[in-house]
PDB file of C-alpha atoms in Angstrom:
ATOM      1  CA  UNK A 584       0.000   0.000   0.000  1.00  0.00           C
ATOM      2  CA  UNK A 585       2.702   2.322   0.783  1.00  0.00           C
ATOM      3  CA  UNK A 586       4.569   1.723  -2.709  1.00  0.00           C
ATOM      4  CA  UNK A 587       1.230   2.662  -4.160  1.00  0.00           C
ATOM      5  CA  UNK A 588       0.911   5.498  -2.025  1.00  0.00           C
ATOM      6  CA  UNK A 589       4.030   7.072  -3.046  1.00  0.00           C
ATOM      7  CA  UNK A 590       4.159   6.013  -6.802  1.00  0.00           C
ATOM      8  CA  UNK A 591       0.661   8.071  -6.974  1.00  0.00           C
ATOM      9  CA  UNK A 592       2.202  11.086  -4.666  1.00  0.00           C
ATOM     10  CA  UNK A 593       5.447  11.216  -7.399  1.00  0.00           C
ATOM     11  CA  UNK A 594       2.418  11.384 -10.284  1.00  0.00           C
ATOM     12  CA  UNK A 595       0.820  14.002  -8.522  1.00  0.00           C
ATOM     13  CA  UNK A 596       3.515  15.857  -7.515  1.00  0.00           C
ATOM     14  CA  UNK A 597       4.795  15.778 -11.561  1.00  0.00           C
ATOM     15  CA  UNK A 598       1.855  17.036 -12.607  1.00  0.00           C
ATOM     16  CA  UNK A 599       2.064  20.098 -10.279  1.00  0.00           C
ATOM     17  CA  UNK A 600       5.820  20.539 -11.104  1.00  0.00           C
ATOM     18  CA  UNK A 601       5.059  20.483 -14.886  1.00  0.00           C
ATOM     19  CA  UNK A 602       1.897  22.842 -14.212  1.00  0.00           C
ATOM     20  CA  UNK A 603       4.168  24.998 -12.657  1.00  0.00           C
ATOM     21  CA  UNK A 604       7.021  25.113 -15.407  1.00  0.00           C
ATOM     22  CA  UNK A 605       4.086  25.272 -18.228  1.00  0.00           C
ATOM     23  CA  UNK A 606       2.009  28.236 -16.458  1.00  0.00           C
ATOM     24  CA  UNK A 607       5.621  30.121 -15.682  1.00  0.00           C
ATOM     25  CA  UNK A 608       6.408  29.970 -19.881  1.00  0.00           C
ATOM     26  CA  UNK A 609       2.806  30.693 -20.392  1.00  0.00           C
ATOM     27  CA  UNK A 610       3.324  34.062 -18.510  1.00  0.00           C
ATOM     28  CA  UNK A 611       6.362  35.250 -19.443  1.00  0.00           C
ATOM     29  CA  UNK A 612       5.541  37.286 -22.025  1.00  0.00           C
ATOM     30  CA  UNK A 613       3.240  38.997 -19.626  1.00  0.00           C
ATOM     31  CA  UNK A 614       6.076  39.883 -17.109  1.00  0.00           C
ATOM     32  CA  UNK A 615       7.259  43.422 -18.333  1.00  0.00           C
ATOM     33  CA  UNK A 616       3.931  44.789 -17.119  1.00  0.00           C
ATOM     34  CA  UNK A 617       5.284  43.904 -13.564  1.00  0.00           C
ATOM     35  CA  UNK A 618       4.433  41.708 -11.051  1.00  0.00           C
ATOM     36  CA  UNK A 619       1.205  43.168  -9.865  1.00  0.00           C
ATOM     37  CA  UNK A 620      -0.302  42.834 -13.180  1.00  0.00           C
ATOM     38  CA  UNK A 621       0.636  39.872 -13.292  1.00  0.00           C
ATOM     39  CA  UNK A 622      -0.484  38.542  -9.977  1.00  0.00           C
ATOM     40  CA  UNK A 623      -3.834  40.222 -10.231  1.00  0.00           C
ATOM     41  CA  UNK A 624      -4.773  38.858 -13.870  1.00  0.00           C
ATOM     42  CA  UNK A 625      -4.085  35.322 -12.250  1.00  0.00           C
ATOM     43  CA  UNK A 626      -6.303  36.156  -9.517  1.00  0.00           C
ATOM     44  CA  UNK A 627      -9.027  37.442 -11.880  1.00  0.00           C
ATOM     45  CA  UNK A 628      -8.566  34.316 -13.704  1.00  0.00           C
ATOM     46  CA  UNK A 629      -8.739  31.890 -10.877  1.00  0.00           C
ATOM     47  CA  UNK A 630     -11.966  33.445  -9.941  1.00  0.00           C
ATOM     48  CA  UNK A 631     -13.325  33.409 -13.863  1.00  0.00           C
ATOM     49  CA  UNK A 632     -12.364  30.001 -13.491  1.00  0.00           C
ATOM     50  CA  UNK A 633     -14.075  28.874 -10.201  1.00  0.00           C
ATOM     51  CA  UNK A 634     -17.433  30.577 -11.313  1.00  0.00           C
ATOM     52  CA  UNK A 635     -17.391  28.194 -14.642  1.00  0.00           C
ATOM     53  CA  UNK A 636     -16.543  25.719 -12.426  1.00  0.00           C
ATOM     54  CA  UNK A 637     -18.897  25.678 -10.062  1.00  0.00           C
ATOM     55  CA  UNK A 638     -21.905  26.323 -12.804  1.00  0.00           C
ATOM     56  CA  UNK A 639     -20.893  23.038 -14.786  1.00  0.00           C
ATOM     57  CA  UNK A 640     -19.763  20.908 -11.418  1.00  0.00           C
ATOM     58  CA  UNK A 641     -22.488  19.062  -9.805  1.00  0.00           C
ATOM     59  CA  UNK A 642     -21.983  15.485  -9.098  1.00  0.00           C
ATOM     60  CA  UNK A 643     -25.684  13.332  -9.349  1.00  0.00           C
ATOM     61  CA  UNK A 644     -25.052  12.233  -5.731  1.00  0.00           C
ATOM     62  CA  UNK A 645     -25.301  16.238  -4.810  1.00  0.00           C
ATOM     63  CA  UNK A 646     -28.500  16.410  -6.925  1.00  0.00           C
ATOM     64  CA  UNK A 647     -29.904  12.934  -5.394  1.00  0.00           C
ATOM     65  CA  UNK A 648     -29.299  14.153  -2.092  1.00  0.00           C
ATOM     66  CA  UNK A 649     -30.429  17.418  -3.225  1.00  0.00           C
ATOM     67  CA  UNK A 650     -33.708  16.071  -4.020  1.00  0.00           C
ATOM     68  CA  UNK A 651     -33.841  13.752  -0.937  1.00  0.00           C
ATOM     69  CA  UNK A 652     -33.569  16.484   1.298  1.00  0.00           C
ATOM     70  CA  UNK A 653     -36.321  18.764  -0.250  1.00  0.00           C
ATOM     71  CA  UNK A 654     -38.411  15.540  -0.340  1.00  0.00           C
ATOM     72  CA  UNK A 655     -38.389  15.457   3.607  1.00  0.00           C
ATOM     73  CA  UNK A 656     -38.720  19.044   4.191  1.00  0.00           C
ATOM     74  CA  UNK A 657     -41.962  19.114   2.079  1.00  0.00           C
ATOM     75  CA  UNK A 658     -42.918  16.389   4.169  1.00  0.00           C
ATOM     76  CA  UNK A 659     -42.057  18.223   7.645  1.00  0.00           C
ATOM     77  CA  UNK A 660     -44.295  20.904   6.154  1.00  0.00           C
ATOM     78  CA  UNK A 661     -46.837  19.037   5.705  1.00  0.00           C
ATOM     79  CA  UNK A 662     -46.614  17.813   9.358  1.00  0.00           C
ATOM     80  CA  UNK A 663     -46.734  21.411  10.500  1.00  0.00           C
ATOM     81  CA  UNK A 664     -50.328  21.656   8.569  1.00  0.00           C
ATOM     82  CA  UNK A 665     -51.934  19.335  10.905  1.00  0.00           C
ATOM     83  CA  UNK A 666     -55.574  20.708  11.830  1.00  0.00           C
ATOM     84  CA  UNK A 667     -53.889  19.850  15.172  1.00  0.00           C
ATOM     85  CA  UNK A 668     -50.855  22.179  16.037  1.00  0.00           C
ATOM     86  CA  UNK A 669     -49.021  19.734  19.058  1.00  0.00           C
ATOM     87  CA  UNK A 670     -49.988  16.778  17.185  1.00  0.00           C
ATOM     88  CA  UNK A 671     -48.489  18.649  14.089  1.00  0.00           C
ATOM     89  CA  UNK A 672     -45.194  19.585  16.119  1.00  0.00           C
ATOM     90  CA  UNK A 673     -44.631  15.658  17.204  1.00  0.00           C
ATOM     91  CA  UNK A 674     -45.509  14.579  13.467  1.00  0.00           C
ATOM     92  CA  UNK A 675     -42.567  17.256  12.321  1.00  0.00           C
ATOM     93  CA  UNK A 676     -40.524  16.384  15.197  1.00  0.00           C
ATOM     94  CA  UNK A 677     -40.337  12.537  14.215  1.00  0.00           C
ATOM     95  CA  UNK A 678     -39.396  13.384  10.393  1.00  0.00           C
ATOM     96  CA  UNK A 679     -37.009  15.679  11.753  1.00  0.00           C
ATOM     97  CA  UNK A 680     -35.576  12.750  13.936  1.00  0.00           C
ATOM     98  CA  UNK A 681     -36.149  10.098  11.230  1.00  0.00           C
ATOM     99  CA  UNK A 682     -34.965  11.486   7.771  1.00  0.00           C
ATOM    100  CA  UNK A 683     -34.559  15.461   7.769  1.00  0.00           C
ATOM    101  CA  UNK A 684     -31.457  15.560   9.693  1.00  0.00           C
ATOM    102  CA  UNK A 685     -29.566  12.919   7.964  1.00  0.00           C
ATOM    103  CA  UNK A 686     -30.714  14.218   4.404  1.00  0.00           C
ATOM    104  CA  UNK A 687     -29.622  17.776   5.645  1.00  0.00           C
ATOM    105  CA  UNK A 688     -26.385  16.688   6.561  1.00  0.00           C
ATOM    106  CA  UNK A 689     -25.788  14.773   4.088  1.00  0.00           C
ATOM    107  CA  UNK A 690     -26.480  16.966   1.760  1.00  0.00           C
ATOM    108  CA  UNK A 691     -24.364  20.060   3.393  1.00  0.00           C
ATOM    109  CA  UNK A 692     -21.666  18.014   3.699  1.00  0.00           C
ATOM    110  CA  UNK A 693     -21.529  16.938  -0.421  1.00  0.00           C
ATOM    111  CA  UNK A 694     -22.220  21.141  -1.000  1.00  0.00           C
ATOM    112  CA  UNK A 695     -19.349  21.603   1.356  1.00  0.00           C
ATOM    113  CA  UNK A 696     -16.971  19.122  -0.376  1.00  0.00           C
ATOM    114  CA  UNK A 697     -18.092  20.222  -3.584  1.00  0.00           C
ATOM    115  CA  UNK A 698     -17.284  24.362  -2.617  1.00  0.00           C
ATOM    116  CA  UNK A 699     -14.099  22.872  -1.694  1.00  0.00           C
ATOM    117  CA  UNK A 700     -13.272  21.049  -4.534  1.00  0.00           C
ATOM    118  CA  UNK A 701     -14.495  24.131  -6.699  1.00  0.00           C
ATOM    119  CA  UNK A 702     -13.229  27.168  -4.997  1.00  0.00           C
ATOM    120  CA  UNK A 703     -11.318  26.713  -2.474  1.00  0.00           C
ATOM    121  CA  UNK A 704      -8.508  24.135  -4.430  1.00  0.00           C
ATOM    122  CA  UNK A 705      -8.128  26.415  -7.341  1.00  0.00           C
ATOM    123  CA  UNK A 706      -7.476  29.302  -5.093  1.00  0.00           C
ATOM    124  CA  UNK A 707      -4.838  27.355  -2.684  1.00  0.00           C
ATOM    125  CA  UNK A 708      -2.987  25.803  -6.104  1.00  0.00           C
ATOM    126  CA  UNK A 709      -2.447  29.550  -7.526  1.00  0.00           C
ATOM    127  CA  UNK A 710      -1.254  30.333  -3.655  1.00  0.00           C
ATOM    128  CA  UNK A 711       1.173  28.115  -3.698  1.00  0.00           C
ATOM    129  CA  UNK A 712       2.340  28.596  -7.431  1.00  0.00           C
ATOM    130  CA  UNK A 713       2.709  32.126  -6.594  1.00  0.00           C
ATOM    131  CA  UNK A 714       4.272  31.873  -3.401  1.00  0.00           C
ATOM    132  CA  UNK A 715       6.755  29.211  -5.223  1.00  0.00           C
ATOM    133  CA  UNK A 716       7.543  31.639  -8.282  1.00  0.00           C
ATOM    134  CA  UNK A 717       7.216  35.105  -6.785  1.00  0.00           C
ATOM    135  CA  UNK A 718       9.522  34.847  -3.981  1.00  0.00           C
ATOM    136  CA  UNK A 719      11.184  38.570  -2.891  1.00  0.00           C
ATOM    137  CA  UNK A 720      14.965  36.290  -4.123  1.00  0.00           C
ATOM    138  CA  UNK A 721      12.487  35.958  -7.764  1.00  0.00           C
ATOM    139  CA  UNK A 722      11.214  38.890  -8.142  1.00  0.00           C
ATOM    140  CA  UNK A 723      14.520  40.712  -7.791  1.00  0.00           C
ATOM    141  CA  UNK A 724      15.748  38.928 -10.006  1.00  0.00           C
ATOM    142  CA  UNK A 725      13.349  39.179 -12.488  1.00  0.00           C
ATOM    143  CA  UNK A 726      12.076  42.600 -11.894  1.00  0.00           C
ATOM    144  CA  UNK A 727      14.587  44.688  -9.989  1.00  0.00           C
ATOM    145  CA  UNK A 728      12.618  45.014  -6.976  1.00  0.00           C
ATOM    146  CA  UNK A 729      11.278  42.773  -3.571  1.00  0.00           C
ATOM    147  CA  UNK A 730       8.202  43.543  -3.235  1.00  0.00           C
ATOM    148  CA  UNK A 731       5.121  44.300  -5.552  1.00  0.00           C
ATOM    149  CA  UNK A 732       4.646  47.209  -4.175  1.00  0.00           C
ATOM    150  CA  UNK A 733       6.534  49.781  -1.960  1.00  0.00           C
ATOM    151  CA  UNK A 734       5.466  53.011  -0.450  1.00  0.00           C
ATOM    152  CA  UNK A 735       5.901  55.218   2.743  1.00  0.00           C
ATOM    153  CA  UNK A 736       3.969  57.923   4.181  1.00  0.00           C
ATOM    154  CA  UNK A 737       6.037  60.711   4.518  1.00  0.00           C
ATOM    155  CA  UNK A 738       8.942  59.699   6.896  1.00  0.00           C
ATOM    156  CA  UNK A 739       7.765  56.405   8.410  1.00  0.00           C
ATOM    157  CA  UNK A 740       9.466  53.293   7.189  1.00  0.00           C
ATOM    158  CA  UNK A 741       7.905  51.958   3.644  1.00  0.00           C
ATOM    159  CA  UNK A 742       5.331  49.673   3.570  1.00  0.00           C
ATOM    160  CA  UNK A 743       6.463  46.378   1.536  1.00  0.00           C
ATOM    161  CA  UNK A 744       3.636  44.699  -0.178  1.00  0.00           C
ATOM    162  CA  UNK A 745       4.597  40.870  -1.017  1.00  0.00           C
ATOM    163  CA  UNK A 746       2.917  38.448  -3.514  1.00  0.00           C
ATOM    164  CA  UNK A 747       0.260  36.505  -0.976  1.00  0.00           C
ATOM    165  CA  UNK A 748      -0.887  39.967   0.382  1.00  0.00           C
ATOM    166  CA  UNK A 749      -1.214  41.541  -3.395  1.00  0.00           C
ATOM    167  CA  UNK A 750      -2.662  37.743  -4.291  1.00  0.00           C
ATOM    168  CA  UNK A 751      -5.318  38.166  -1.324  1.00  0.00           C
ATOM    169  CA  UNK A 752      -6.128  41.737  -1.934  1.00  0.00           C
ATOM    170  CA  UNK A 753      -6.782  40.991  -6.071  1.00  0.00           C
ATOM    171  CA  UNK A 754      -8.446  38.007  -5.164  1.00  0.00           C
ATOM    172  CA  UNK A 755     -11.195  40.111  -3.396  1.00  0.00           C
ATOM    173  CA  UNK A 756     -10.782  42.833  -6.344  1.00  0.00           C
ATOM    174  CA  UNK A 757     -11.436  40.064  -9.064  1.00  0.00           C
ATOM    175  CA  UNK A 758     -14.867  39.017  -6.947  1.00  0.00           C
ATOM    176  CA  UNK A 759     -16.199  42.000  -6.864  1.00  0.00           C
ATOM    177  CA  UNK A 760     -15.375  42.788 -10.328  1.00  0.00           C
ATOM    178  CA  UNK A 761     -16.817  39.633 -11.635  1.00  0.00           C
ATOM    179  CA  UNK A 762     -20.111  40.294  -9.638  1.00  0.00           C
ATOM    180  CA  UNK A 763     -20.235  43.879 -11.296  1.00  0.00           C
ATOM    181  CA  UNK A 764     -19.934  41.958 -14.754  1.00  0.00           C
ATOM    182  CA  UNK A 765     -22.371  39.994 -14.172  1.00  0.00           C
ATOM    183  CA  UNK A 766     -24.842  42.219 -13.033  1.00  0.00           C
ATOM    184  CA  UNK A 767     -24.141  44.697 -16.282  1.00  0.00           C
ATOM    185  CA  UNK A 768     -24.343  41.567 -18.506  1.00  0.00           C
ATOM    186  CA  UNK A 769     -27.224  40.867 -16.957  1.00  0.00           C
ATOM    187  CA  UNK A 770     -29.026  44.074 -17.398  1.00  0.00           C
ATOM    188  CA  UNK A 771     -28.319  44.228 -21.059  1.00  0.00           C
ATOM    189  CA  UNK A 772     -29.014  40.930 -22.182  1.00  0.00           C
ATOM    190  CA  UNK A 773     -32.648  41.449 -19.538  1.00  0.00           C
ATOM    191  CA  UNK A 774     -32.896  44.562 -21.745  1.00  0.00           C
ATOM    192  CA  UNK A 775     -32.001  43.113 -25.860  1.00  0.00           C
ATOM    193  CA  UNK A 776     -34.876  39.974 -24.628  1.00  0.00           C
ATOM    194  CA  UNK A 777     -37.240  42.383 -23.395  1.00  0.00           C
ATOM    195  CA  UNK A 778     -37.067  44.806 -26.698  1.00  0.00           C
TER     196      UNK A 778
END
């Protein structure tokens, strides 16, 4: 088991490590606008790619459980509409105890794995690509400077901005911007239908 274990880590980890050298070429050309256009089209992408992600990944277990769980809470309802309100509470009560919290849970815990599996791995993999090629040691090298960004307030010290701060900040930037997006794509095509 171990030998399997580790001869599917070494796949995994030459994937990433081929990722890595295939994303860096992809980008180089990109480079002389600087590091913090750089960072923040990733992060703009990452999030362009989550939202695709998320509308075309759903997994028929989430949708069977999905369906399983509105089932019983139409049911539970139903309960509640007894003629007779604590006979109607006990009838709810026992579905809740019976099926509605097991279908709930169940199906939060698939919508949890599948947010996870969606979002939140996309995001981490372009954290640690860009906390693996944007080091200060890289960027000097490649760019002349630390830090993305650098600037003081009259005669306090400067304030460094690294990568993973930038990365976080566009990351948040790129959400909002996407939601604005949408919502102006929205209105138009609402409007060119409605005409």
């Amino acid at each position: 088991m171990n030998d399997f274990l580790d001869k599917v880590w070494e796949l995994i980890y030459a994937f990433l490590s081929s990722t890595v050298v295939f994303l860096d070429t992809l980008l180089s050309p990109l480079e002389f606008l600087g590091p913090g256009a750089v960072i923040f089209l990733l992060a703009f992408l990452v999030v362009i790619f989550t939202r695709i992600l998320s509308q075309f990944y759903v997994t028929k277990r989430y949708i069977r459980l999905e369906k399983e769980y509105r089932y019983w809470q139409e049911i539970r309802e139903e309960a509640m509409k007894h003629p007779d309100s604590t006979k109607g509470k006990r009838l709810a009560r026992n579905v809740d105890k019976a099926e509605l919290n097991k279908a709930y849970y169940d199906y939060f815990f698939e919508g949890l794995l599948k947010h996870f599996i969606v979002n939140v791995l996309p995001i981490l993999l372009m954290v640690s690509y860009i906390t693996k090629i944007y080091t200060p040691q890289t960027m000097l090298k490649r760019f002349g400077e630390k830090w993305v960004f650098s600037f003081s307030f009259g005669s306090s010290s400067p304030i460094n901005v690294g990568s993973l701060l930038w990365f976080v900040i566009c990351l948040i930037l790129s959400f909002i911007l996407f939601a604005v997006i949408k919502k102006v794509f929205k209105k138009r095509y609402v409007k060119k239908e409605s005409v």
